[in-house]
Coordinates of C-alpha atoms in Angstrom, one line a residue:
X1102 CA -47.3 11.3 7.7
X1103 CA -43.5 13.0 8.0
X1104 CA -44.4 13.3 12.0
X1105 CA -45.4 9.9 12.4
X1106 CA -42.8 8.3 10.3
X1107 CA -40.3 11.1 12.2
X1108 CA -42.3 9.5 15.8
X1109 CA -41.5 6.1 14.8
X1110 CA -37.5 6.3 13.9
X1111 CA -37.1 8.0 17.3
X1112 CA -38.6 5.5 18.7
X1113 CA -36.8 2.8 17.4
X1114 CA -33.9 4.6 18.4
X1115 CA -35.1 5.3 21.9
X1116 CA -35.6 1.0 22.1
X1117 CA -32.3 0.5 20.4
X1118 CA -30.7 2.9 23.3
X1119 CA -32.5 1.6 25.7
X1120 CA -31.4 -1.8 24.7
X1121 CA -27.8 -1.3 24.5
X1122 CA -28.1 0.5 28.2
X1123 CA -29.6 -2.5 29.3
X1124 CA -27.0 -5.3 28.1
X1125 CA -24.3 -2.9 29.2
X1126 CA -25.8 -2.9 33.3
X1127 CA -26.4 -6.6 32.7
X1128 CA -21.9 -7.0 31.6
X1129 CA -21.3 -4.6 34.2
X1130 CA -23.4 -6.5 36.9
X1131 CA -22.0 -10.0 35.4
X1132 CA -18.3 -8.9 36.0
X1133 CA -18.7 -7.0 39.2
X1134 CA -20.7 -10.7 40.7
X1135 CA -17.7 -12.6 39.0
X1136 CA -15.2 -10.3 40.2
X1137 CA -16.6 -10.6 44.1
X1138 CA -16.2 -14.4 44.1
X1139 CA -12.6 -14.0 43.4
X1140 CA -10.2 -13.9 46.5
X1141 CA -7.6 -11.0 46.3
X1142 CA -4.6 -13.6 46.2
X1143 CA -6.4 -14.0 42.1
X1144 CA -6.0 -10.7 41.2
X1145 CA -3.0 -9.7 43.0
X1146 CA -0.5 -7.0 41.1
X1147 CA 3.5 -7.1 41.5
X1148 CA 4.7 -4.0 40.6
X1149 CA 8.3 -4.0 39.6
X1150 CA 11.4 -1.0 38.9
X1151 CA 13.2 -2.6 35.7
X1152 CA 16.6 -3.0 36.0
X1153 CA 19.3 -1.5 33.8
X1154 CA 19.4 -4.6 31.7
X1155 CA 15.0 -4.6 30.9
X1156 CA 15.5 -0.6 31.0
X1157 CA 17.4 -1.1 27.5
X1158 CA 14.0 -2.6 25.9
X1159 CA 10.7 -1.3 25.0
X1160 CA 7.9 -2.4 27.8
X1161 CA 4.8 -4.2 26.6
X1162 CA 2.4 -1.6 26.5
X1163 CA 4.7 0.4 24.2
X1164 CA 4.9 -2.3 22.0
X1165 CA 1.5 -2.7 21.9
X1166 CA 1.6 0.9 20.9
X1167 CA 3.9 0.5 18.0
X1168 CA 2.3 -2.2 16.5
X1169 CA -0.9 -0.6 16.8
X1170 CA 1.0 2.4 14.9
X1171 CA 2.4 0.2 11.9
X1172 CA -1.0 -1.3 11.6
X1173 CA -2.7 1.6 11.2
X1174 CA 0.5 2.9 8.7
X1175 CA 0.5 -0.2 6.7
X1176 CA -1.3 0.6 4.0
X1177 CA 0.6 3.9 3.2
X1178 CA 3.7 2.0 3.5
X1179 CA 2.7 -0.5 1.4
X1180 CA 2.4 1.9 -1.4
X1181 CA 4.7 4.4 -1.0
X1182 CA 8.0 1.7 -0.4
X1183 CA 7.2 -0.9 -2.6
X1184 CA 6.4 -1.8 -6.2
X1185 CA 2.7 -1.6 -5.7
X1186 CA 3.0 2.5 -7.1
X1187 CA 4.4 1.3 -10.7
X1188 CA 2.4 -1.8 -10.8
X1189 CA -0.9 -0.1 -10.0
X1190 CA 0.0 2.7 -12.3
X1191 CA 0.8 0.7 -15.1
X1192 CA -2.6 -1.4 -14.9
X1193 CA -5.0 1.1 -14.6
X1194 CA -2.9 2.7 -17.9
X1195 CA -3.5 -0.3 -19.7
X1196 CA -7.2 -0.4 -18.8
X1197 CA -8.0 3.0 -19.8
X1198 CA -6.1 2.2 -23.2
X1199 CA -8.4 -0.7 -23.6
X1200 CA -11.3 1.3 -23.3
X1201 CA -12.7 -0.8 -20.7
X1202 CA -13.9 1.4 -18.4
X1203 CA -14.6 -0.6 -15.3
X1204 CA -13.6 -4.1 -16.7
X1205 CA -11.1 -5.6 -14.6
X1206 CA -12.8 -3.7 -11.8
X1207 CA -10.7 -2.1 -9.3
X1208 CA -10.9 -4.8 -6.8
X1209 CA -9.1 -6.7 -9.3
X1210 CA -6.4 -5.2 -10.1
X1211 CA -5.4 -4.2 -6.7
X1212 CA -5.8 -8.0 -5.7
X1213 CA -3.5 -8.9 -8.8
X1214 CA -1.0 -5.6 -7.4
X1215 CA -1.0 -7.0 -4.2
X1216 CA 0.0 -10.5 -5.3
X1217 CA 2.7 -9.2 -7.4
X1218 CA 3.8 -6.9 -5.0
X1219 CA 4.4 -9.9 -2.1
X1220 CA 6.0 -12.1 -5.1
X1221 CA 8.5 -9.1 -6.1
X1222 CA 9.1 -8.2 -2.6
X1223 CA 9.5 -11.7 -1.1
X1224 CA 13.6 -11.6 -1.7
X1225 CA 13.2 -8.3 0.9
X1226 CA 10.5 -9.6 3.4
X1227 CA 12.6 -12.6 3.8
X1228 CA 15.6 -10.6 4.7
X1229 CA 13.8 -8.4 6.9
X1230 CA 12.5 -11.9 8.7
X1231 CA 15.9 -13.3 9.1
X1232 CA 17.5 -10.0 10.1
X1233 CA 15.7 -8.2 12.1
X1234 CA 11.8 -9.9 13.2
X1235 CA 13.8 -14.0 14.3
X1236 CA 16.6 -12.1 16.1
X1237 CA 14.2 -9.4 17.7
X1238 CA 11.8 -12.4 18.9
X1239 CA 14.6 -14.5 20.2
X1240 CA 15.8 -11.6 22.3
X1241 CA 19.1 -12.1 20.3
X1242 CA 19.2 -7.9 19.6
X1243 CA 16.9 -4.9 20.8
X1244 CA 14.0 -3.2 19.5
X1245 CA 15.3 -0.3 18.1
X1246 CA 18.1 -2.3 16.3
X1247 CA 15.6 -4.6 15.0
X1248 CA 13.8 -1.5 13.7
X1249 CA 17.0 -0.3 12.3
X1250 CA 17.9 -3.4 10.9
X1251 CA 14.6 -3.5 8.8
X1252 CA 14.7 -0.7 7.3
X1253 CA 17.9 -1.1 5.5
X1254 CA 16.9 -4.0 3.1
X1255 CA 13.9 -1.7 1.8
X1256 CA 16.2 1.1 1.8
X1257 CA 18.6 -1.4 -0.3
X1258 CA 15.3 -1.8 -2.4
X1259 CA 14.1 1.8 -3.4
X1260 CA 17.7 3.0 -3.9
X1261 CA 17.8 0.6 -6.7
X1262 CA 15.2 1.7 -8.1
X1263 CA 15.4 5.2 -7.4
X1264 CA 16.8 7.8 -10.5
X1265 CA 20.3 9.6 -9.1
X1266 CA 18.5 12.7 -10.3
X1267 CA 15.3 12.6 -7.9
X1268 CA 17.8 11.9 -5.2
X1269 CA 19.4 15.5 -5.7
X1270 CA 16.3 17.3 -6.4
X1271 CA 15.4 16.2 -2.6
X1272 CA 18.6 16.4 -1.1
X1273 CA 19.2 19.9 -2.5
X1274 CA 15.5 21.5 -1.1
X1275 CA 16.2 19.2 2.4
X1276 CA 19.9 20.9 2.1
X1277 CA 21.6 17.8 3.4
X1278 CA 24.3 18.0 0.0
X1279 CA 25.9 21.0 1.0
X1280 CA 29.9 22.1 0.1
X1281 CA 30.7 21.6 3.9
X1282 CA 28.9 18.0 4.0
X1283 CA 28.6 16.3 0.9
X1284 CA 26.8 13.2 0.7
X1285 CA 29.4 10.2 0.3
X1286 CA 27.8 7.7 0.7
X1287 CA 23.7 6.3 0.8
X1288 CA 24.2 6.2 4.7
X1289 CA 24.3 10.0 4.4
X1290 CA 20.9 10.0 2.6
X1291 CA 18.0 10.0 5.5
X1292 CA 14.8 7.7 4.6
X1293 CA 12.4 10.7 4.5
X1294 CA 14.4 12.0 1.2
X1295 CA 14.9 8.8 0.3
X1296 CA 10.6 7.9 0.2
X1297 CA 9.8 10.5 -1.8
X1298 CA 12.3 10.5 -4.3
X1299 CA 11.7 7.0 -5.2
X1300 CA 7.8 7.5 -5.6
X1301 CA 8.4 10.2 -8.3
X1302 CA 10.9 7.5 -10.0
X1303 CA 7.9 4.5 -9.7
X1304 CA 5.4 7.3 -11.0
X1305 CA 8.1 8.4 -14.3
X1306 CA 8.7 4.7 -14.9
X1307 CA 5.2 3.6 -14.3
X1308 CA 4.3 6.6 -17.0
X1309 CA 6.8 5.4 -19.5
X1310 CA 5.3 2.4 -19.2
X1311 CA 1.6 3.1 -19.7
X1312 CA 3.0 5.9 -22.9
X1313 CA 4.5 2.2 -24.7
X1314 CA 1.0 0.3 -23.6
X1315 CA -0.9 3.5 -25.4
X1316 CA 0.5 3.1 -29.0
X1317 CA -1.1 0.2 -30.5
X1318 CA -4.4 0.9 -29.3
X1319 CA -4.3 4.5 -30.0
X1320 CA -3.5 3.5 -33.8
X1321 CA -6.4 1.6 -33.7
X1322 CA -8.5 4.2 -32.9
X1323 CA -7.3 6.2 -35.8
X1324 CA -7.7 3.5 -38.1
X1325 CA -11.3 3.0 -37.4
X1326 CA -12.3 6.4 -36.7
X1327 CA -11.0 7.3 -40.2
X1328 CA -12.4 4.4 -42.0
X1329 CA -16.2 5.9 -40.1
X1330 CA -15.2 9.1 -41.8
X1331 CA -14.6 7.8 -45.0
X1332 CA -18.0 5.7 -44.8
X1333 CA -20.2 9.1 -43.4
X1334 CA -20.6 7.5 -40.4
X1335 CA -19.6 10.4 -38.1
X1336 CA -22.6 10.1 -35.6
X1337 CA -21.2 6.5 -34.8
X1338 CA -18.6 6.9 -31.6
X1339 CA -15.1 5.5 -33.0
X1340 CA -14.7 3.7 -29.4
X1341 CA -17.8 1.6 -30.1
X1342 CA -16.4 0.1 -33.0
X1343 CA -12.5 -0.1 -32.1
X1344 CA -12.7 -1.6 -28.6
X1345 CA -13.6 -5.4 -29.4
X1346 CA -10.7 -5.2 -32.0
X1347 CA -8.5 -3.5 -28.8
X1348 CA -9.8 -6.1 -26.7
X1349 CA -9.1 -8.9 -29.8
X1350 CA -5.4 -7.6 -30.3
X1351 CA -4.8 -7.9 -26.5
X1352 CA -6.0 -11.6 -26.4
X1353 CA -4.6 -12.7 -29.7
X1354 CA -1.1 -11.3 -28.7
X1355 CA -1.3 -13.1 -24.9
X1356 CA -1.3 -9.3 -23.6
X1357 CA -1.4 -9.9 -19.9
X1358 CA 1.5 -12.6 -20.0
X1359 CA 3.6 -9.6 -22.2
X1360 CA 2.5 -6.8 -19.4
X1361 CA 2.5 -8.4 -17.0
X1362 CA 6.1 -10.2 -17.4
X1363 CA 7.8 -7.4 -18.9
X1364 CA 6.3 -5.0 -15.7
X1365 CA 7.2 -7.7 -13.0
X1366 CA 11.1 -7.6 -15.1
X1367 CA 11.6 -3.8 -14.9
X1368 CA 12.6 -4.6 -10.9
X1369 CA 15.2 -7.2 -11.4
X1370 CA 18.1 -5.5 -13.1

C-alpha cells in the first residue's frame, strides 16, 4: 500500500511538472510570436553617458535596489526605531498578568501596537514627508540628502527617549567618547550607537511598566490562594478561581482606557 500511495504522489508530481513545463514553452512561444511581429524601430534602445549634473543622482535601477532594501528592512525598523518595542512589551505584560493566556491573541495586539505606533509616530512621519520624501520627489534635493534628511527627525525621536546612561554604555564599548574627542554634541553620536541604546531604554521602561501592571493582580492571587488554603481546598489551582475577578477588576476599573492612555503618554514629555 506505501509503494502505491509512494507511485501515486510521484505521479502527481510528474503531471504537475510536466504541466508547469508546458505553460512555460506555451509563454515562451507567445512572447517570442509577439516579439517577431514587432518592427525594430518598437524596441529600439538609446544608450546614454550621464552628464555631471544626472551623475550626482542615484540611477533607476539603484533605486529600485534601495527600495527593494527598505522593504525587505521594514519590519526590523519598525521595531527597533519606534514605539512599537515598549508598546508590545507592555501589552503582552498585562496579558500574562491577566492570566489570559492567548486572549487578546497575538494578532491583536500587534494590530492595536501597530495602530498606536502610526498615531504616536505621525508628528515624525509627517516631518520626514515634508522634509525629505516631497523635496526628494520634486527633484528639489538629492537622494542621499533626502536620506540624510530622514533620518534626523527619528534620530530627534529615540534621543528623547533614550536614558543619558545607555548612551555612554555604547559610546564607551564603540570608543567614540574618548579624552582626545569627546562627544559635544548629538551630531557626534552615530545612529548605530544610537539604535541600540534606545531599545534597551524601551525594554527598561517597557519593564517598569509591566512591574506597576503586575501588582494588583498579583495581590489577588494571594488573596484567593490563601482564602483556598484556609478552606482545604489546596488541590483547586488558585488561577482558576482569581482570573474572572482579574478579568472583573480590569473591566470595572475601564483598564484598557488607563493602560492604554497612560502607555501612549509616557512619549510626550
Amino acid at each position: 500500500m506505501k509503494k502505491k500511495k509512494n507511485n501515486k504522489k510521484r505521479y502527481i508530481v510528474a503531471i504537475a511538472i510536466y504541466i508547469m513545463v508546458i505553460i512555460s514553452i506555451a509563454a515562451f512561444t507567445g512572447v517570442k510570436a509577439y516579439a517577431s511581429e514587432r518592427t525594430n524601430d518598437d524596441y529600439s534602445v538609446t544608450l546614454s553617458v550621464p552628464d555631471n549634473d544626472e551623475s550626482n543622482s542615484l540611477s533607476s535601477t539603484l533605486r529600485i535596489l534601495l527600495i527593494l532594501t527598505v522593504i525587505s528592512l521594514a519590519p526590523a525598523i519598525l521595531v527597533l526605531v519606534t514605539c512599537f518595542t515598549r508598546i508590545v512589551v507592555v501589552l503582552h505584560f498585562l496579558r500574562s498578568a491577566l492570566g489570559t493566556q492567548t486572549t487578546p491573541p497575538n494578532q491583536v495586539l500587534i494590530g492595536l501596537t501597530l495602530f498606536l505606533t502610526v498615531f504616536i509616530m505621525t508628528p515624525v512621519f509627517t516631518k520626514i514627508n515634508e522634509t525629505a520624501i516631497v523635496p526628494a520627489q520634486e527633484g528639489k534635493i538629492k537622494t542621499e540628502e533626502a536620506i540624510e534628511l530622514a533620518i534626523e527627525p527619528l534620530r530627534d525621536f529615540m534621543f528623547e527617549q533614550t536614558r543619558t546612561k545607555d548612551l555612554a554604555l555604547f559610546t564607551e564599548i564603540a570608543g567614540i567618547d574618548t579624552e582626545e574627542n569627546p562627544i559635544e554634541t548629538r551630531e557626534d553620536i552615530p545612529t548605530s550607537v544610537l539604535i541600540p541604546a534606545f531599545v534597551i531604554s524601551e525594554l527598561r521602561t517597557a519593564f517598569i511598566i509591566g512591574f506597576v501592571i503586575y501588582i494588583p493582580f498579583i495581590i489577588i492571587d494571594m488573596v484567593v490562594a490563601s482564602t483556598l488554603m484556609s478552606m482545604g481546598m489546596m488541590m483547586l489551582p488558585p488561577t482558576t478561581i482569581s482570573m474572572p475577578f482579574k478579568i472583573l477588576l480590569f473591566v470595572l476599573a475601564d483598564g484598557w482606557n488607563l493602560v492604554i492612555g497612560n502607555l501612549v503618554r509616557t512619549f510626550y514629555k
